[in-house]
Every structure is written in C-alpha cells, then in structure tokens.
Protein backbone atom coordinates (compact mmCIF):
# COMPACT_ATOMS: atom_id res chain seq x y z
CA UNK A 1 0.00 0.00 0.00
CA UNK A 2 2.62 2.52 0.63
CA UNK A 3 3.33 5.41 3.17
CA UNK A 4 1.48 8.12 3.19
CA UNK A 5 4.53 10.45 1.73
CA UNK A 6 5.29 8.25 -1.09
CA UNK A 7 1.46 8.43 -1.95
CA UNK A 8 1.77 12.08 -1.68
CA UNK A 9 4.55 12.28 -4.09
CA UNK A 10 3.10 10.35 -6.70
CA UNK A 11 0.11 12.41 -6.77
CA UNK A 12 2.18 15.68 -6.90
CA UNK A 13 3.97 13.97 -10.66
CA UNK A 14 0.77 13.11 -12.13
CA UNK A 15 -0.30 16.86 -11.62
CA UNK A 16 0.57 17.16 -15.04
CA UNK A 17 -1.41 14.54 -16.25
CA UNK A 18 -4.73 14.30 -14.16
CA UNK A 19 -6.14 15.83 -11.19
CA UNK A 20 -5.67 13.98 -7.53
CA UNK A 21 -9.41 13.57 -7.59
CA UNK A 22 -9.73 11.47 -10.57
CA UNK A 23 -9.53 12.65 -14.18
CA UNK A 24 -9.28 16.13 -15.21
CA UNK A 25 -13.37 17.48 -16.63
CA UNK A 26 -13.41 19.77 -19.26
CA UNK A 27 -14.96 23.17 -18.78
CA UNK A 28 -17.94 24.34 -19.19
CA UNK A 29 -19.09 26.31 -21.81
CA UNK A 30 -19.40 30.26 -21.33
CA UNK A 31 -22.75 31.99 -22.99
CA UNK A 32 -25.06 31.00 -25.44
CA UNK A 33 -24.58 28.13 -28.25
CA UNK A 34 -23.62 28.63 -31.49
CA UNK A 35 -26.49 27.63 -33.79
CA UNK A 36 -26.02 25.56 -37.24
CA UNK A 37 -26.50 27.36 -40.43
CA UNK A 38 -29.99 25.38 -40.63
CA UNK A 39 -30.96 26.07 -37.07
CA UNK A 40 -30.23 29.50 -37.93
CA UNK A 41 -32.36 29.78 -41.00
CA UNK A 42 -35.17 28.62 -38.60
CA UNK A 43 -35.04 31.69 -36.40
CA UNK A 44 -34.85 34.35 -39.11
CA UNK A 45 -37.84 32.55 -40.60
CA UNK A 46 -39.33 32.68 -37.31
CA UNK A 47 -38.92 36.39 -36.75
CA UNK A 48 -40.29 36.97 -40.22
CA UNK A 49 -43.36 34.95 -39.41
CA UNK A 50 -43.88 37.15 -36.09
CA UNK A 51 -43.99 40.16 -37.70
CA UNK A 52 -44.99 39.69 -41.12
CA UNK A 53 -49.03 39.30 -40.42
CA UNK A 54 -48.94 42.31 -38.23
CA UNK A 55 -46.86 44.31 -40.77
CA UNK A 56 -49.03 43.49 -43.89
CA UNK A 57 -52.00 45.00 -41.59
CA UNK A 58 -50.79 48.39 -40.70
CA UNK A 59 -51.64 49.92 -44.46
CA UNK A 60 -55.14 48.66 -44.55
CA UNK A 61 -56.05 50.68 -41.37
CA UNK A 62 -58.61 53.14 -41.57
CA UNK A 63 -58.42 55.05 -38.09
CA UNK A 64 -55.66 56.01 -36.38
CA UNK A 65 -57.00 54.24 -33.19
CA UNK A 66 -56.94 50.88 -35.65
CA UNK A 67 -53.31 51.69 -36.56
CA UNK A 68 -51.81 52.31 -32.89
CA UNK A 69 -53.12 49.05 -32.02
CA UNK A 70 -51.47 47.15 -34.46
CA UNK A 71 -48.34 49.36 -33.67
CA UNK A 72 -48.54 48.22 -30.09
CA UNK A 73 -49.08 44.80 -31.25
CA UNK A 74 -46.20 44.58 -33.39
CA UNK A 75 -44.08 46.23 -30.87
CA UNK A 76 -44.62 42.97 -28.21
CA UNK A 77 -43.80 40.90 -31.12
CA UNK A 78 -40.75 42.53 -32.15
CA UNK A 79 -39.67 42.66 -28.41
CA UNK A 80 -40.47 38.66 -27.93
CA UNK A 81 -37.88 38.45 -30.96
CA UNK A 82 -35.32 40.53 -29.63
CA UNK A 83 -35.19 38.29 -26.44
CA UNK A 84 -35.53 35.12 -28.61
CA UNK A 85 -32.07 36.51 -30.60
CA UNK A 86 -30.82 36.68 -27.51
CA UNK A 87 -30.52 32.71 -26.28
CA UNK A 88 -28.23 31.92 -28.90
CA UNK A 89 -25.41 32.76 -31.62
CA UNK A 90 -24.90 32.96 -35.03
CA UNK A 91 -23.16 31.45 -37.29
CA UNK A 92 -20.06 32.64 -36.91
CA UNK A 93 -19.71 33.56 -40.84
CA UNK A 94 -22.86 35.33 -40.07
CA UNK A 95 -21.96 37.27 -37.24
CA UNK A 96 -21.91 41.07 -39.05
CA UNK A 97 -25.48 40.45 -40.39
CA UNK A 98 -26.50 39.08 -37.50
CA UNK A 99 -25.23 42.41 -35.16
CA UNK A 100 -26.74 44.69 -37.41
CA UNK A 101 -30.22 42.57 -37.13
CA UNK A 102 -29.95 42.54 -33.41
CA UNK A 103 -29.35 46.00 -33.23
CA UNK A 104 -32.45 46.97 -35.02
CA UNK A 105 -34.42 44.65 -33.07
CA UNK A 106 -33.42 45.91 -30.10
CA UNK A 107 -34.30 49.67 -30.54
CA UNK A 108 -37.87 48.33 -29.99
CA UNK A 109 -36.60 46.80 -26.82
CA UNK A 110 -35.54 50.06 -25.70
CA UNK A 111 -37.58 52.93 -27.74
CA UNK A 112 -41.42 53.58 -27.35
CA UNK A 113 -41.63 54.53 -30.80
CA UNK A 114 -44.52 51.75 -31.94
CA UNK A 115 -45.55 51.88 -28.57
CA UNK A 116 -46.56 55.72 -28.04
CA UNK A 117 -50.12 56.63 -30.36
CA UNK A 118 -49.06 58.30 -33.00
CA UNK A 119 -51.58 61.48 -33.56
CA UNK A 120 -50.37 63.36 -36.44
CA UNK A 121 -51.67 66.39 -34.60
CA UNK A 122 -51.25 69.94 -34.52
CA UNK A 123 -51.86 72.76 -37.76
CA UNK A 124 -50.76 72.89 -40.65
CA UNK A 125 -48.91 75.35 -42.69
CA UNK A 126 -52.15 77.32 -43.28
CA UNK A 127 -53.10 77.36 -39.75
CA UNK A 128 -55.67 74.53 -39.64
CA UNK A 129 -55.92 71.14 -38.42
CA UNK A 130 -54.56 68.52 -40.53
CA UNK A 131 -57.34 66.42 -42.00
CA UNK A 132 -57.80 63.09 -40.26
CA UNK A 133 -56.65 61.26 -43.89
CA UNK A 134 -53.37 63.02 -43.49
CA UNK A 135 -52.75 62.49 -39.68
CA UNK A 136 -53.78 58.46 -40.78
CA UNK A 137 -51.29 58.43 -43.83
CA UNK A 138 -48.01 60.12 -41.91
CA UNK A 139 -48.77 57.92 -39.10
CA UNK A 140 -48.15 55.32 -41.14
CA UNK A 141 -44.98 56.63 -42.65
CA UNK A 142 -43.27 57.19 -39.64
CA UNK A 143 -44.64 53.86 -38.77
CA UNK A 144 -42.79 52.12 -42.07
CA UNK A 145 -39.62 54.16 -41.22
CA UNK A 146 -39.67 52.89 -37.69
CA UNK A 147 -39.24 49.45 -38.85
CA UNK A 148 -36.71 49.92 -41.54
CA UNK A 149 -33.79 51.76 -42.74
CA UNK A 150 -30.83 51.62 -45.43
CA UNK A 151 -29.11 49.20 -43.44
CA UNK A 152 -32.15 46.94 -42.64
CA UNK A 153 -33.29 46.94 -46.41
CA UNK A 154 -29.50 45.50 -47.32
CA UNK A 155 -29.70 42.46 -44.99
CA UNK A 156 -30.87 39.92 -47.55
CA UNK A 157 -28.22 40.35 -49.73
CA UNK A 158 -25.73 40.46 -46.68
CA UNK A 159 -26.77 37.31 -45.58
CA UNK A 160 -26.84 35.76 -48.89
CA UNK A 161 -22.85 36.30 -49.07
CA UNK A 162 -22.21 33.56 -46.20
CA UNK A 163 -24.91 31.64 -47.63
CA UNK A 164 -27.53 32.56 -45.48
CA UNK A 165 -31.14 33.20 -47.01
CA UNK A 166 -33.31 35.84 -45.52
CA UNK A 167 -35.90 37.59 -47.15
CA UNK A 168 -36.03 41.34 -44.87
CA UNK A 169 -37.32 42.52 -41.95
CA UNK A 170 -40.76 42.82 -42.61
CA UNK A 171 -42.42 46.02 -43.76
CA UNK A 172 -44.87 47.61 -45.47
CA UNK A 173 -44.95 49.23 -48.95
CA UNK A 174 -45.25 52.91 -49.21
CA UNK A 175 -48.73 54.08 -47.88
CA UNK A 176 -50.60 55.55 -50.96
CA UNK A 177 -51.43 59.08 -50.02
CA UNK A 178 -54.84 59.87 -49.56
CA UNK A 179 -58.01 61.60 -51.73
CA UNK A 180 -58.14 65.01 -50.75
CA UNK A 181 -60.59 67.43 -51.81
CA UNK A 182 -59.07 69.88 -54.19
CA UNK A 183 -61.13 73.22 -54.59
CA UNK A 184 -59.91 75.59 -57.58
CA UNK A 185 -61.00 78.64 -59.36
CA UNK A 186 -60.66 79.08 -62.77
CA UNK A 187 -57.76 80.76 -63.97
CA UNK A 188 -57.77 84.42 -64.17
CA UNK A 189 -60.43 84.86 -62.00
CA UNK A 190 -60.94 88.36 -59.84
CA UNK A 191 -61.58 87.04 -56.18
CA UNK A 192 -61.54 90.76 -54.22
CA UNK A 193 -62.41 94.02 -56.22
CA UNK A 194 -61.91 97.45 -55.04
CA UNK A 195 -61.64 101.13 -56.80
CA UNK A 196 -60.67 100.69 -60.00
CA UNK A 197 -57.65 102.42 -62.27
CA UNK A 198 -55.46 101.53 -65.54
CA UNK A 199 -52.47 99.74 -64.17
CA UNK A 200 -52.27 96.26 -64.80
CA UNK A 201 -50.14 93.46 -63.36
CA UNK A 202 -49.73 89.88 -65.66
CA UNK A 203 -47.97 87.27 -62.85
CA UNK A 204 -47.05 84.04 -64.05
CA UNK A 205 -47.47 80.96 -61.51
CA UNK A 206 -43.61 79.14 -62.06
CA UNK A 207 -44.56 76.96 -58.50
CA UNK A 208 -45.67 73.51 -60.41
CA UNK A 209 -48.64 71.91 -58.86
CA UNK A 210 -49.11 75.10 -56.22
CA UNK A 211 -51.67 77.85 -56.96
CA UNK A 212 -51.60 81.27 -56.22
CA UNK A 213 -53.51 84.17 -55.21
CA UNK A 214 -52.28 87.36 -55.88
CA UNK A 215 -53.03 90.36 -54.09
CA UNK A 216 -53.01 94.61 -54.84
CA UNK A 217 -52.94 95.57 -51.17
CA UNK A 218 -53.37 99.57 -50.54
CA UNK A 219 -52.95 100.55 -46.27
CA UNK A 220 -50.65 97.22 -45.56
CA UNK A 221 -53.38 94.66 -44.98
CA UNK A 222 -52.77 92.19 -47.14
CA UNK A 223 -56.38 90.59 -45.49
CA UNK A 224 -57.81 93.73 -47.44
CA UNK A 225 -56.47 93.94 -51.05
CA UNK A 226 -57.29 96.42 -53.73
CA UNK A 227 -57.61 93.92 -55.87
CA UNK A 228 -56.68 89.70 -55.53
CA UNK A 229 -56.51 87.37 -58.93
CA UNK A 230 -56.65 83.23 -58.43
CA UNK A 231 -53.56 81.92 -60.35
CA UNK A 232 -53.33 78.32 -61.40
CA UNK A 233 -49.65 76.35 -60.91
CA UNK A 234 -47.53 77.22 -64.19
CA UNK A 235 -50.19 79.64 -65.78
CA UNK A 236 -50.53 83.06 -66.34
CA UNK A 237 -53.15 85.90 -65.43
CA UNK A 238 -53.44 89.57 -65.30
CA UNK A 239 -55.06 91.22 -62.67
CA UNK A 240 -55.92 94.68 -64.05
CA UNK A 241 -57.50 97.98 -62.91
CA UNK A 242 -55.72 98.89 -60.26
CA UNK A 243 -53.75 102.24 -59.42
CA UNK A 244 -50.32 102.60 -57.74
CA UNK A 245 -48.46 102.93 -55.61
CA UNK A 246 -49.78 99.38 -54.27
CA UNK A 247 -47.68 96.52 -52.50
CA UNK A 248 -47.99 93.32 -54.20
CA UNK A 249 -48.83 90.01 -51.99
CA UNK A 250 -49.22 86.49 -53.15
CA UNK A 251 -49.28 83.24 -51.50
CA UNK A 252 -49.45 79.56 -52.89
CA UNK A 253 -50.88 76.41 -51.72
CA UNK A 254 -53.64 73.77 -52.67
CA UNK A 255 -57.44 73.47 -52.19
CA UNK A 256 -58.80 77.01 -52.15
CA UNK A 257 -61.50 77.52 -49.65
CA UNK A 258 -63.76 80.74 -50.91
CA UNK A 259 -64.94 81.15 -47.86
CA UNK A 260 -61.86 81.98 -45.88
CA UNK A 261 -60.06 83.05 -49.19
CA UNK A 262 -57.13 81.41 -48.44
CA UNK A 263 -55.63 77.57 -49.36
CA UNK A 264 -56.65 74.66 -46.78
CA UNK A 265 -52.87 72.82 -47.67
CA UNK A 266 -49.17 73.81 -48.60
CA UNK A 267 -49.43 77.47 -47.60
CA UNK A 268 -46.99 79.56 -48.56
CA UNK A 269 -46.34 83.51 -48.08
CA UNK A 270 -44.19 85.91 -50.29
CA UNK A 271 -44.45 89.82 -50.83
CA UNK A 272 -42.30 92.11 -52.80
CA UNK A 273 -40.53 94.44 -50.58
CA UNK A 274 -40.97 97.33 -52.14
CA UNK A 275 -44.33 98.73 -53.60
CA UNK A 276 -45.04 99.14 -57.24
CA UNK A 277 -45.35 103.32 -57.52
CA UNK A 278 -44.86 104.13 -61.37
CA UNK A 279 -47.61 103.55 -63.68
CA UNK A 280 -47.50 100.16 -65.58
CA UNK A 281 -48.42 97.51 -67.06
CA UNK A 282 -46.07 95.08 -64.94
CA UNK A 283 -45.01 91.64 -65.33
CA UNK A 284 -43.53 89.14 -62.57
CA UNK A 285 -43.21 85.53 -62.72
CA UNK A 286 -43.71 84.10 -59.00
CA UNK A 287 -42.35 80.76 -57.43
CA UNK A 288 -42.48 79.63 -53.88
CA UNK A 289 -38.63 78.74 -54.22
CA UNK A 290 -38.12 83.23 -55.10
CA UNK A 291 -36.95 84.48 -51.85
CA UNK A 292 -33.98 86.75 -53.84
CA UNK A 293 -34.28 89.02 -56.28
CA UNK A 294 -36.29 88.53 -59.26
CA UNK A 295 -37.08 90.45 -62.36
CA UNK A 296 -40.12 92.70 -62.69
CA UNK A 297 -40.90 94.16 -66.24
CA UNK A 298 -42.71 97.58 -67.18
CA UNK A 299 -43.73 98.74 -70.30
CA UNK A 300 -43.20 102.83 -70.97
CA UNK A 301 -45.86 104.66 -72.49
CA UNK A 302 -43.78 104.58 -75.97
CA UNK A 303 -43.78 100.86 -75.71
CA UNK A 304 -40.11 100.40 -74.37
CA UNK A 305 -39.57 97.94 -71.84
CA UNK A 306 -38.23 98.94 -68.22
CA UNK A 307 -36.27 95.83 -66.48
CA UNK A 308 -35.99 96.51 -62.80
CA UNK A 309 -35.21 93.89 -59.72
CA UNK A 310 -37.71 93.32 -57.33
CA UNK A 311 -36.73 91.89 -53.62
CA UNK A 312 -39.18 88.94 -52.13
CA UNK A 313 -39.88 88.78 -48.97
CA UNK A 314 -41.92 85.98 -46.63
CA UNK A 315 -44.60 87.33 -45.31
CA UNK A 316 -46.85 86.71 -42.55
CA UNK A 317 -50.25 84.46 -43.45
CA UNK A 318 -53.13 86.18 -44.57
C-alpha cells in the first residue's frame, strides 16, 4: 500500500497529467450556443413569421386608433424576438449580419416609438388642423420608417454572401397618399375688387402643382387687397384695374377655400418688398422657391420695356 509520503509524491507527478481527484473534466461552456447554419435559418424565418401578419395589416387601417393598435401589437412581437435573438449565436460567418439585425431589433426593446399613439396632430402650414386622412397616412410613414432603414433593407443580400437566405425585416410598402378634396378657381379669376384704375399686373405661376392668389394691397393689410386674382400652378393671369403705388402680396398652396379666401394645404407667403409706384403695365413671374431678387418688367408709355429687380420677402399668413 505505501506510506502516506510516497502516496503524496506520486500524486504531486501526475499533476501534469490528471487531477488527484480522478480525471481532469473539461470546462464548461461560457454563454449562449452557437447555432447551425440550418438552425439558424429557422429563427430568421421565425422572426419573419412574427412580424410579417402584423406588418401586412398596418396599411389597410382606416383610423388612427386601428393603426396604434397594431403598432402596439407589433411592438410585443418585435420585443419577444429581440429576447428570442438573444438565447443563442450565429453562425459565426454570419456574425456582421446578425449584429446589425440585433441591433435593429433591439431599438424596440428600448424605444417607445410603436408603442406611443401616434396622432399626427397639430396645424398645418395654413393654420388649420390637418385632416384626419393626413394624420392616418403620416402615421403610417413614420410607422414604415420605424421598422426599416438603409441598413435593414441590405440584410438579404448580406446574408446571402455567407450563404444565409433571408428575405427582410418585414415592412410595409409605401402608404398611398390619400383623396383630398381639391377646390380651384378658374384661372384668371378676380376674387376681391376694389376702386378701380389703368395699371395692370400679368404674374405668371412658375410653383408647379401650387396655386396662387395674388393680391393689390393699398394701407398694408394684405387681409384687405385692392384687388386679388386666383392663379393656377404654371399659368398666367393679369389682374388689371388697379392704381399705384400698391404693394404686391401672393401666397401659394392647394385646395382654395372661398370662404376663408385662403388655401386649406401647402401654404406659402411671399411679398415684394418694395411697392409698385410708377404707372404700368407690370409683369412678374412668381415661385415659392423666389426668396432673392427677381425680375419685374414695365412697359413705358412709348412701348419700351423697363427691367428693374424686385426683392421677395416671406410674409406673414393672410
């Protein structure tokens, strides 16, 4: 059997080899497993499934109540993902793709974006409340950026490199924007009419789809004109009998309401800085863009024409 010190000793050389108390165990593993390339493919396909029927929905909603529920909704899914991601690793060929999908998923685990109602209130640039299709359609813009970006959208093809197939993080197509009512005066035609006189003004419209109201304004109220003309986007009109010196005020925008003579979208204000004293006729072509110096033409009496600068201003609504 031994003494005790030459048992000692031998136990002290096979140190080396194995462990006094029997053979030496490996050790455990540190943090999650590393997943197979087919295991893998499962939980991408998994994540798509989550999402995807809650993602396909948001576009069809007609309320914005609907939509915020289907936000919230998708937010616990996406959330229930981002812990699932975490139990395990990629791939380790897949490891960028795989950080960059993780990070997205877990700015839902940490943002209440999805989870706070989006309202889409407030006024608009004309000083009213945004119609209820409008607030419903950039709700569900911001909702589609929310869930993708650049990066996002270049994932499949990332993961197709180191062989890995993934079709995108779900999201939906580009809302169509809504039918909005679209009120517009002929071209040409005299909306305000004060004392008349021989001067005339022709303004071209150079702002596209925007129309334009042009307003003779005599005492600085531009909610009082002289005279106001309804000017369709890239068309011309003249708005005649007037009598200097007058300040000229225009704004642009879409869906002219009569009743408050002023657009209901896309308002936009502009003024020339200085008013128009000689006798005319004048001509000015307008954009919303002009905030510079533009040209402004005059024809003398013996037909010559008089090319002057005129300075444009914003101005406040009217």
């Amino acid at each position: 059997m031994g003494s005790p010190f030459i048992r000692a000793t031998a136990c002290a050389l096979m140190l080396t080899i194995t462990a006094c108390g029997g053979p030496e165990k490996s050790p455990a593993p540190s943090g999650p497993p590393e997943l197979s390339v087919a295991d893998y493919q499962q939980k991408l396909t998994g994540l798509v499934d989550a999402a995807r029927p809650l993602t396909e929905q948001l576009n069809p909603a007609t309320t914005l109540e609907q939509l915020n529920q289907i936000r919230v909704q998708l937010s616990t899914a996406l959330r229930a993902q981002h812990t699932e991601f975490g139990k395990f690793r990629p791939p380790k060929a897949a490891a960028v793709p795989h950080r960059e999908l993780t990070d997205h998923l877990s700015s839902f685990a940490t943002k209440e974006d999805l989870r706070t109602p989006a309202t889409g209130g407030g006024n608009n640039s004309c000083g009213l409340p945004v119609p209820e299709a409008l607030r419903l359609h950039q709700a569900k813009v911001n909702t589609r950026q929310a869930l993708g970006n650049a990066v996002v959208r270049a994932l499949p093809g990332e993961f197709g490199k180191v062989g890995v197939q993934f079709t995108g993080f779900p999201e939906p197509p580009e809302p169509a924007m809504p039918e909005l009512e679209t009120r517009r005066p002929r071209d040409g035609e005299v909306l305000q009419r004060g004392p008349g006189g021989s001067t005339t003004v022709t303004i071209t419209n150079n702002s596209g789809k925007l129309d334009a109201v042009v307003s003779a304004v005599v005492g600085g109220d531009p909610a009082k004109p002289r005279a106001s003309v309804f000017v369709r986007g890239d068309s011309t009109a003249t708005l005649s009998g007037l009598s200097g010196p007058f300040e000229l005020y225009y704004k642009f925008g879409n869906d002219f309401d009569p009743q408050r003579r002023g657009f209901t979208r896309d308002c936009e204000y502009r003024k020339l800085q200085d008013p128009l004293a000689d006798q005319g006729p004048w001509s000015i072509g307008i954009s919303k863009s002009d905030l510079r110096t533009i040209p402004l033409l005059r024809l003398t009496k013996n037909g010559n024409s008089d090319y002057r600068t005129a300075t444009i201003l914003k101005a406040a609504p009217f």
